[in-house]
mmCIF file of C-alpha atoms in Angstrom:
data_model
loop_
_atom_site.group_PDB
_atom_site.id
_atom_site.type_symbol
_atom_site.label_atom_id
_atom_site.label_comp_id
_atom_site.label_asym_id
_atom_site.label_seq_id
_atom_site.Cartn_x
_atom_site.Cartn_y
_atom_site.Cartn_z
ATOM 1 C CA MET A 23 28.660 -74.235 -48.345
ATOM 2 C CA GLY A 24 25.840 -72.108 -49.435
ATOM 3 C CA TYR A 25 22.252 -71.399 -48.282
ATOM 4 C CA ARG A 26 19.332 -71.083 -50.547
ATOM 5 C CA LEU A 27 15.448 -71.268 -49.776
ATOM 6 C CA ARG A 28 14.281 -74.421 -49.550
ATOM 7 C CA ASN A 29 10.350 -73.407 -49.963
ATOM 8 C CA PRO A 30 10.462 -69.936 -51.579
ATOM 9 C CA SER A 31 6.690 -69.708 -51.908
ATOM 10 C CA THR A 32 6.397 -70.390 -48.529
ATOM 11 C CA ALA A 33 9.131 -68.294 -47.071
ATOM 12 C CA ASN A 34 7.433 -64.943 -49.050
ATOM 13 C CA GLN A 35 4.577 -65.542 -47.292
ATOM 14 C CA ARG A 36 6.075 -65.159 -44.013
ATOM 15 C CA PRO A 37 6.245 -61.879 -42.126
ATOM 16 C CA GLY A 38 10.217 -61.196 -41.335
ATOM 17 C CA ARG A 39 11.852 -62.308 -38.374
ATOM 18 C CA LEU A 40 14.777 -60.555 -35.995
ATOM 19 C CA LEU A 41 16.362 -63.514 -35.168
ATOM 20 C CA ALA A 42 19.309 -63.580 -32.666
ATOM 21 C CA VAL A 43 21.459 -66.593 -32.437
ATOM 22 C CA GLY A 44 23.788 -67.405 -29.072
ATOM 23 C CA ASP A 45 27.244 -68.270 -28.417
ATOM 24 C CA ILE A 46 28.723 -70.849 -30.992
ATOM 25 C CA HIS A 47 32.332 -71.907 -29.730
ATOM 26 C CA GLY A 48 33.284 -73.621 -32.494
ATOM 27 C CA CYS A 49 30.179 -75.862 -32.679
ATOM 28 C CA ASP A 50 29.868 -76.055 -36.391
ATOM 29 C CA GLN A 51 27.339 -78.995 -36.464
ATOM 30 C CA LEU A 52 24.993 -77.289 -33.761
ATOM 31 C CA LEU A 53 24.964 -74.483 -36.181
ATOM 32 C CA ARG A 54 24.167 -76.417 -39.262
ATOM 33 C CA GLU A 55 21.409 -78.057 -37.334
ATOM 34 C CA LEU A 56 20.035 -74.677 -35.909
ATOM 35 C CA LEU A 57 19.974 -72.763 -39.315
ATOM 36 C CA ALA A 58 18.361 -76.067 -40.794
ATOM 37 C CA GLN A 59 15.845 -75.412 -38.382
ATOM 38 C CA VAL A 60 15.343 -71.639 -38.866
ATOM 39 C CA GLU A 61 15.417 -71.792 -42.285
ATOM 40 C CA PRO A 62 16.353 -67.813 -42.763
ATOM 41 C CA THR A 63 15.282 -65.746 -45.502
ATOM 42 C CA GLU A 64 15.946 -62.653 -47.270
ATOM 43 C CA HIS A 65 12.925 -61.223 -45.412
ATOM 44 C CA ASP A 66 14.736 -61.926 -42.010
ATOM 45 C CA GLN A 67 17.225 -59.613 -40.088
ATOM 46 C CA LEU A 68 19.600 -62.075 -38.559
ATOM 47 C CA VAL A 69 22.173 -60.781 -35.371
ATOM 48 C CA PHE A 70 24.757 -62.963 -34.219
ATOM 49 C CA LEU A 71 25.794 -62.235 -30.250
ATOM 50 C CA GLY A 72 29.706 -63.145 -30.761
ATOM 51 C CA ASP A 73 32.156 -65.863 -29.463
ATOM 52 C CA TYR A 74 31.955 -68.088 -32.459
ATOM 53 C CA ILE A 75 35.220 -69.487 -31.846
ATOM 54 C CA ASP A 76 37.307 -71.478 -29.174
ATOM 55 C CA ARG A 77 36.933 -74.135 -26.816
ATOM 56 C CA GLY A 78 34.891 -76.187 -29.695
ATOM 57 C CA SER A 79 36.607 -78.241 -32.619
ATOM 58 C CA GLY A 80 35.271 -76.396 -35.368
ATOM 59 C CA SER A 81 35.847 -72.622 -35.286
ATOM 60 C CA ARG A 82 37.458 -72.255 -38.977
ATOM 61 C CA ARG A 83 34.172 -73.804 -40.001
ATOM 62 C CA VAL A 84 32.042 -71.957 -37.844
ATOM 63 C CA ILE A 85 33.430 -69.024 -39.571
ATOM 64 C CA GLU A 86 32.859 -70.769 -43.187
ATOM 65 C CA GLN A 87 29.278 -71.244 -42.475
ATOM 66 C CA LEU A 88 29.041 -67.414 -41.480
ATOM 67 C CA LEU A 89 30.854 -66.007 -44.411
ATOM 68 C CA ALA A 90 28.412 -68.050 -46.581
ATOM 69 C CA LEU A 91 25.622 -67.010 -44.751
ATOM 70 C CA ARG A 92 26.747 -63.413 -44.950
ATOM 71 C CA GLN A 93 27.083 -63.796 -48.658
ATOM 72 C CA ALA A 94 23.415 -65.280 -49.019
ATOM 73 C CA PHE A 95 22.128 -62.628 -46.780
ATOM 74 C CA PRO A 96 24.257 -59.715 -46.609
ATOM 75 C CA GLN A 97 21.956 -57.924 -43.967
ATOM 76 C CA THR A 98 23.390 -60.263 -41.378
ATOM 77 C CA VAL A 99 24.900 -58.545 -38.460
ATOM 78 C CA PHE A 100 27.751 -59.756 -36.604
ATOM 79 C CA LEU A 101 28.696 -58.725 -32.958
ATOM 80 C CA LYS A 102 31.987 -59.077 -31.501
ATOM 81 C CA GLY A 103 32.444 -61.287 -28.161
ATOM 82 C CA ASN A 104 35.341 -61.446 -26.034
ATOM 83 C CA HIS A 105 37.106 -64.386 -27.392
ATOM 84 C CA GLU A 106 37.232 -62.439 -30.528
ATOM 85 C CA GLN A 107 38.440 -59.877 -29.032
ATOM 86 C CA MET A 108 41.036 -62.093 -27.346
ATOM 87 C CA LEU A 109 41.931 -63.415 -30.653
ATOM 88 C CA LEU A 110 42.860 -60.208 -32.277
ATOM 89 C CA ALA A 111 45.089 -59.207 -29.431
ATOM 90 C CA TYR A 112 46.896 -62.910 -29.786
ATOM 91 C CA LEU A 113 47.548 -62.028 -33.322
ATOM 92 C CA ALA A 114 48.833 -58.162 -32.281
ATOM 93 C CA GLY A 115 51.060 -59.619 -29.685
ATOM 94 C CA ASN A 116 49.623 -57.420 -26.748
ATOM 95 C CA ASP A 117 49.186 -58.653 -22.716
ATOM 96 C CA GLU A 118 45.955 -60.612 -23.460
ATOM 97 C CA ALA A 119 47.895 -63.502 -25.463
ATOM 98 C CA LEU A 120 48.004 -65.838 -22.600
ATOM 99 C CA ASP A 121 44.335 -64.858 -21.803
ATOM 100 C CA PHE A 122 43.335 -66.183 -25.235
ATOM 101 C CA LEU A 123 44.879 -69.674 -25.113
ATOM 102 C CA ALA A 124 43.711 -70.346 -21.340
ATOM 103 C CA ASN A 125 40.486 -69.918 -22.384
ATOM 104 C CA GLY A 126 40.130 -72.367 -25.377
ATOM 105 C CA GLY A 127 42.201 -70.486 -27.924
ATOM 106 C CA GLY A 128 44.492 -73.477 -28.898
ATOM 107 C CA ARG A 129 41.828 -75.184 -30.218
ATOM 108 C CA THR A 130 40.978 -72.086 -32.489
ATOM 109 C CA LEU A 131 44.588 -72.053 -33.426
ATOM 110 C CA GLU A 132 44.907 -75.668 -34.249
ATOM 111 C CA ASN A 133 42.386 -74.940 -37.091
ATOM 112 C CA TYR A 134 44.095 -72.446 -38.719
ATOM 113 C CA ARG A 135 47.555 -74.174 -38.751
ATOM 114 C CA THR A 136 49.041 -75.770 -41.768
ATOM 115 C CA ALA A 137 52.440 -77.563 -42.118
ATOM 116 C CA GLY A 138 52.521 -76.315 -38.449
ATOM 117 C CA GLN A 139 52.663 -72.688 -39.300
ATOM 118 C CA LEU A 140 49.554 -70.530 -38.710
ATOM 119 C CA SER A 141 47.752 -69.620 -41.330
ATOM 120 C CA ILE A 142 44.446 -67.363 -41.042
ATOM 121 C CA PRO A 143 42.749 -66.618 -44.477
ATOM 122 C CA LYS A 144 42.746 -62.848 -45.284
ATOM 123 C CA GLU A 145 38.504 -63.404 -45.613
ATOM 124 C CA HIS A 146 38.136 -64.686 -41.878
ATOM 125 C CA LEU A 147 40.805 -62.168 -40.760
ATOM 126 C CA ASP A 148 38.615 -59.324 -42.065
ATOM 127 C CA PHE A 149 35.731 -60.637 -40.974
ATOM 128 C CA PHE A 150 37.086 -60.785 -37.409
ATOM 129 C CA ILE A 151 38.337 -56.972 -37.480
ATOM 130 C CA ALA A 152 35.024 -56.098 -38.992
ATOM 131 C CA LEU A 153 32.864 -57.350 -36.029
ATOM 132 C CA ARG A 154 30.725 -54.422 -34.120
ATOM 133 C CA ASN A 155 30.287 -54.374 -30.679
ATOM 134 C CA ARG A 156 26.342 -53.512 -30.430
ATOM 135 C CA TYR A 157 23.652 -53.070 -32.837
ATOM 136 C CA GLU A 158 20.298 -51.498 -32.002
ATOM 137 C CA THR A 159 16.618 -51.278 -33.529
ATOM 138 C CA GLU A 160 13.703 -49.219 -32.124
ATOM 139 C CA ASP A 161 12.790 -51.952 -29.848
ATOM 140 C CA PHE A 162 16.096 -54.046 -29.035
ATOM 141 C CA ILE A 163 19.773 -53.292 -27.669
ATOM 142 C CA PHE A 164 22.041 -56.284 -29.136
ATOM 143 C CA VAL A 165 25.346 -56.671 -27.536
ATOM 144 C CA HIS A 166 27.470 -59.627 -26.614
ATOM 145 C CA ALA A 167 27.917 -59.613 -22.879
ATOM 146 C CA GLY A 168 25.533 -57.120 -21.402
ATOM 147 C CA LEU A 169 25.538 -53.438 -20.560
ATOM 148 C CA ARG A 170 26.584 -51.283 -17.425
ATOM 149 C CA PRO A 171 23.622 -50.272 -15.582
ATOM 150 C CA GLY A 172 23.190 -46.226 -15.227
ATOM 151 C CA ILE A 173 25.137 -45.905 -19.022
ATOM 152 C CA PRO A 174 23.302 -45.127 -22.275
ATOM 153 C CA SER A 175 23.665 -47.745 -24.527
ATOM 154 C CA ASP A 176 26.161 -45.918 -27.009
ATOM 155 C CA ARG A 177 28.342 -44.633 -24.102
ATOM 156 C CA GLN A 178 29.388 -48.254 -22.944
ATOM 157 C CA SER A 179 32.868 -49.285 -22.734
ATOM 158 C CA GLU A 180 34.197 -52.002 -25.069
ATOM 159 C CA ALA A 181 35.482 -53.884 -22.209
ATOM 160 C CA ASP A 182 31.673 -53.978 -20.634
ATOM 161 C CA LEU A 183 29.894 -54.655 -23.895
ATOM 162 C CA LEU A 184 32.233 -57.718 -24.251
ATOM 163 C CA TRP A 185 32.981 -58.990 -20.632
ATOM 164 C CA ILE A 186 30.307 -57.529 -18.064
ATOM 165 C CA ARG A 187 28.508 -60.348 -16.267
ATOM 166 C CA SER A 188 26.965 -59.999 -12.746
ATOM 167 C CA GLU A 189 26.637 -56.105 -12.595
ATOM 168 C CA PHE A 190 24.537 -56.569 -15.487
ATOM 169 C CA LEU A 191 22.386 -59.965 -14.622
ATOM 170 C CA ASP A 192 22.236 -58.842 -11.464
ATOM 171 C CA SER A 193 20.515 -55.495 -12.224
ATOM 172 C CA ASP A 194 16.952 -54.606 -13.058
ATOM 173 C CA TYR A 195 17.848 -51.338 -15.012
ATOM 174 C CA ASP A 196 15.830 -50.519 -17.645
ATOM 175 C CA TRP A 197 17.276 -49.030 -21.134
ATOM 176 C CA GLY A 198 13.696 -48.580 -22.412
ATOM 177 C CA LYS A 199 14.378 -51.361 -24.977
ATOM 178 C CA THR A 200 14.880 -55.215 -24.804
ATOM 179 C CA VAL A 201 18.445 -56.217 -24.319
ATOM 180 C CA VAL A 202 19.483 -59.284 -26.092
ATOM 181 C CA PHE A 203 23.143 -60.871 -24.948
ATOM 182 C CA GLY A 204 24.918 -64.146 -24.882
ATOM 183 C CA HIS A 205 28.282 -64.846 -22.648
ATOM 184 C CA THR A 206 27.114 -66.125 -19.934
ATOM 185 C CA PRO A 207 25.921 -69.767 -20.429
ATOM 186 C CA GLN A 208 22.583 -70.841 -18.501
ATOM 187 C CA THR A 209 20.552 -73.991 -19.009
ATOM 188 C CA SER A 210 18.081 -72.331 -20.747
ATOM 189 C CA PRO A 211 17.519 -68.907 -22.676
ATOM 190 C CA ILE A 212 16.685 -65.930 -20.177
ATOM 191 C CA LEU A 213 13.271 -64.381 -21.393
ATOM 192 C CA THR A 214 12.309 -61.574 -18.940
ATOM 193 C CA THR A 215 10.493 -58.231 -19.865
ATOM 194 C CA ASN A 216 13.468 -56.278 -20.888
ATOM 195 C CA ARG A 217 15.797 -59.100 -21.348
ATOM 196 C CA ILE A 218 16.502 -62.106 -23.659
ATOM 197 C CA GLY A 219 19.719 -64.016 -22.990
ATOM 198 C CA LEU A 220 20.958 -66.860 -25.571
ATOM 199 C CA ASP A 221 24.098 -68.621 -24.437
ATOM 200 C CA THR A 222 22.635 -71.856 -23.502
ATOM 201 C CA GLY A 223 26.374 -73.654 -23.391
ATOM 202 C CA ALA A 224 26.669 -75.325 -26.538
ATOM 203 C CA VAL A 225 30.326 -76.056 -25.945
ATOM 204 C CA TYR A 226 29.489 -77.576 -22.604
ATOM 205 C CA GLY A 227 27.342 -80.334 -24.107
ATOM 206 C CA ARG A 228 24.215 -78.226 -23.995
ATOM 207 C CA GLN A 229 22.454 -76.254 -26.919
ATOM 208 C CA LEU A 230 22.779 -73.493 -29.187
ATOM 209 C CA SER A 231 19.873 -71.204 -29.247
ATOM 210 C CA CYS A 232 18.248 -68.750 -31.732
ATOM 211 C CA CYS A 233 15.260 -66.523 -30.871
ATOM 212 C CA ASP A 234 12.827 -64.534 -33.154
ATOM 213 C CA VAL A 235 12.977 -61.495 -30.676
ATOM 214 C CA LEU A 236 9.851 -59.986 -32.004
ATOM 215 C CA THR A 237 7.661 -63.042 -31.120
ATOM 216 C CA ARG A 238 9.991 -64.811 -28.373
ATOM 217 C CA LYS A 239 9.730 -68.294 -30.311
ATOM 218 C CA ILE A 240 13.017 -70.094 -29.648
ATOM 219 C CA TRP A 241 14.605 -72.908 -31.663
ATOM 220 C CA THR A 242 17.303 -75.008 -30.142
ATOM 221 C CA ALA A 243 20.047 -77.515 -31.436
ATOM 222 C CA GLY A 244 21.944 -80.053 -29.483
#
């Protein structure tokens, strides 16, 4: 599928947005609906917070949508989630393989089986390998899970960036920027002075969320 501006004249008049999207987890239809609402343009910066795969039934279709989006908007940033890390570990045959299967990875593997054989297209595999752990602007830090309090953002361990929960969520530590994150499902987006949390449990029958972090406008699908 491709993406194009629905109303170029209107889009060109709109100031650029800094758009963050929460955990998708194979919910390809919700992603399609959300993007139709948001209508990204070349003036916007999109940041996806990771966990594109597993649990939901459409992981492969999600990646196909994201690749099409990247082709239309090459400036789009894709962060790694713990589920992409587990997939790569599974493919490498290391000790996290069982974790991957226990956390919904089986549904992703089903998406990539052809005649009983696992076959992940090179473009998809390259996408997973190239995912970033962190993205920063002057005012925002984008990560999948969060940050460990007391440690500068550029010195965080990959494990914390992808997996941390309570140590980050229960802390009021201030990194001097707003931290935008997913990973831990909430019933609605977290919007505090220096936190924006966007995993709203799409794969659990709730919503997929996007936020323009500059204005804190929220879009949801589901």
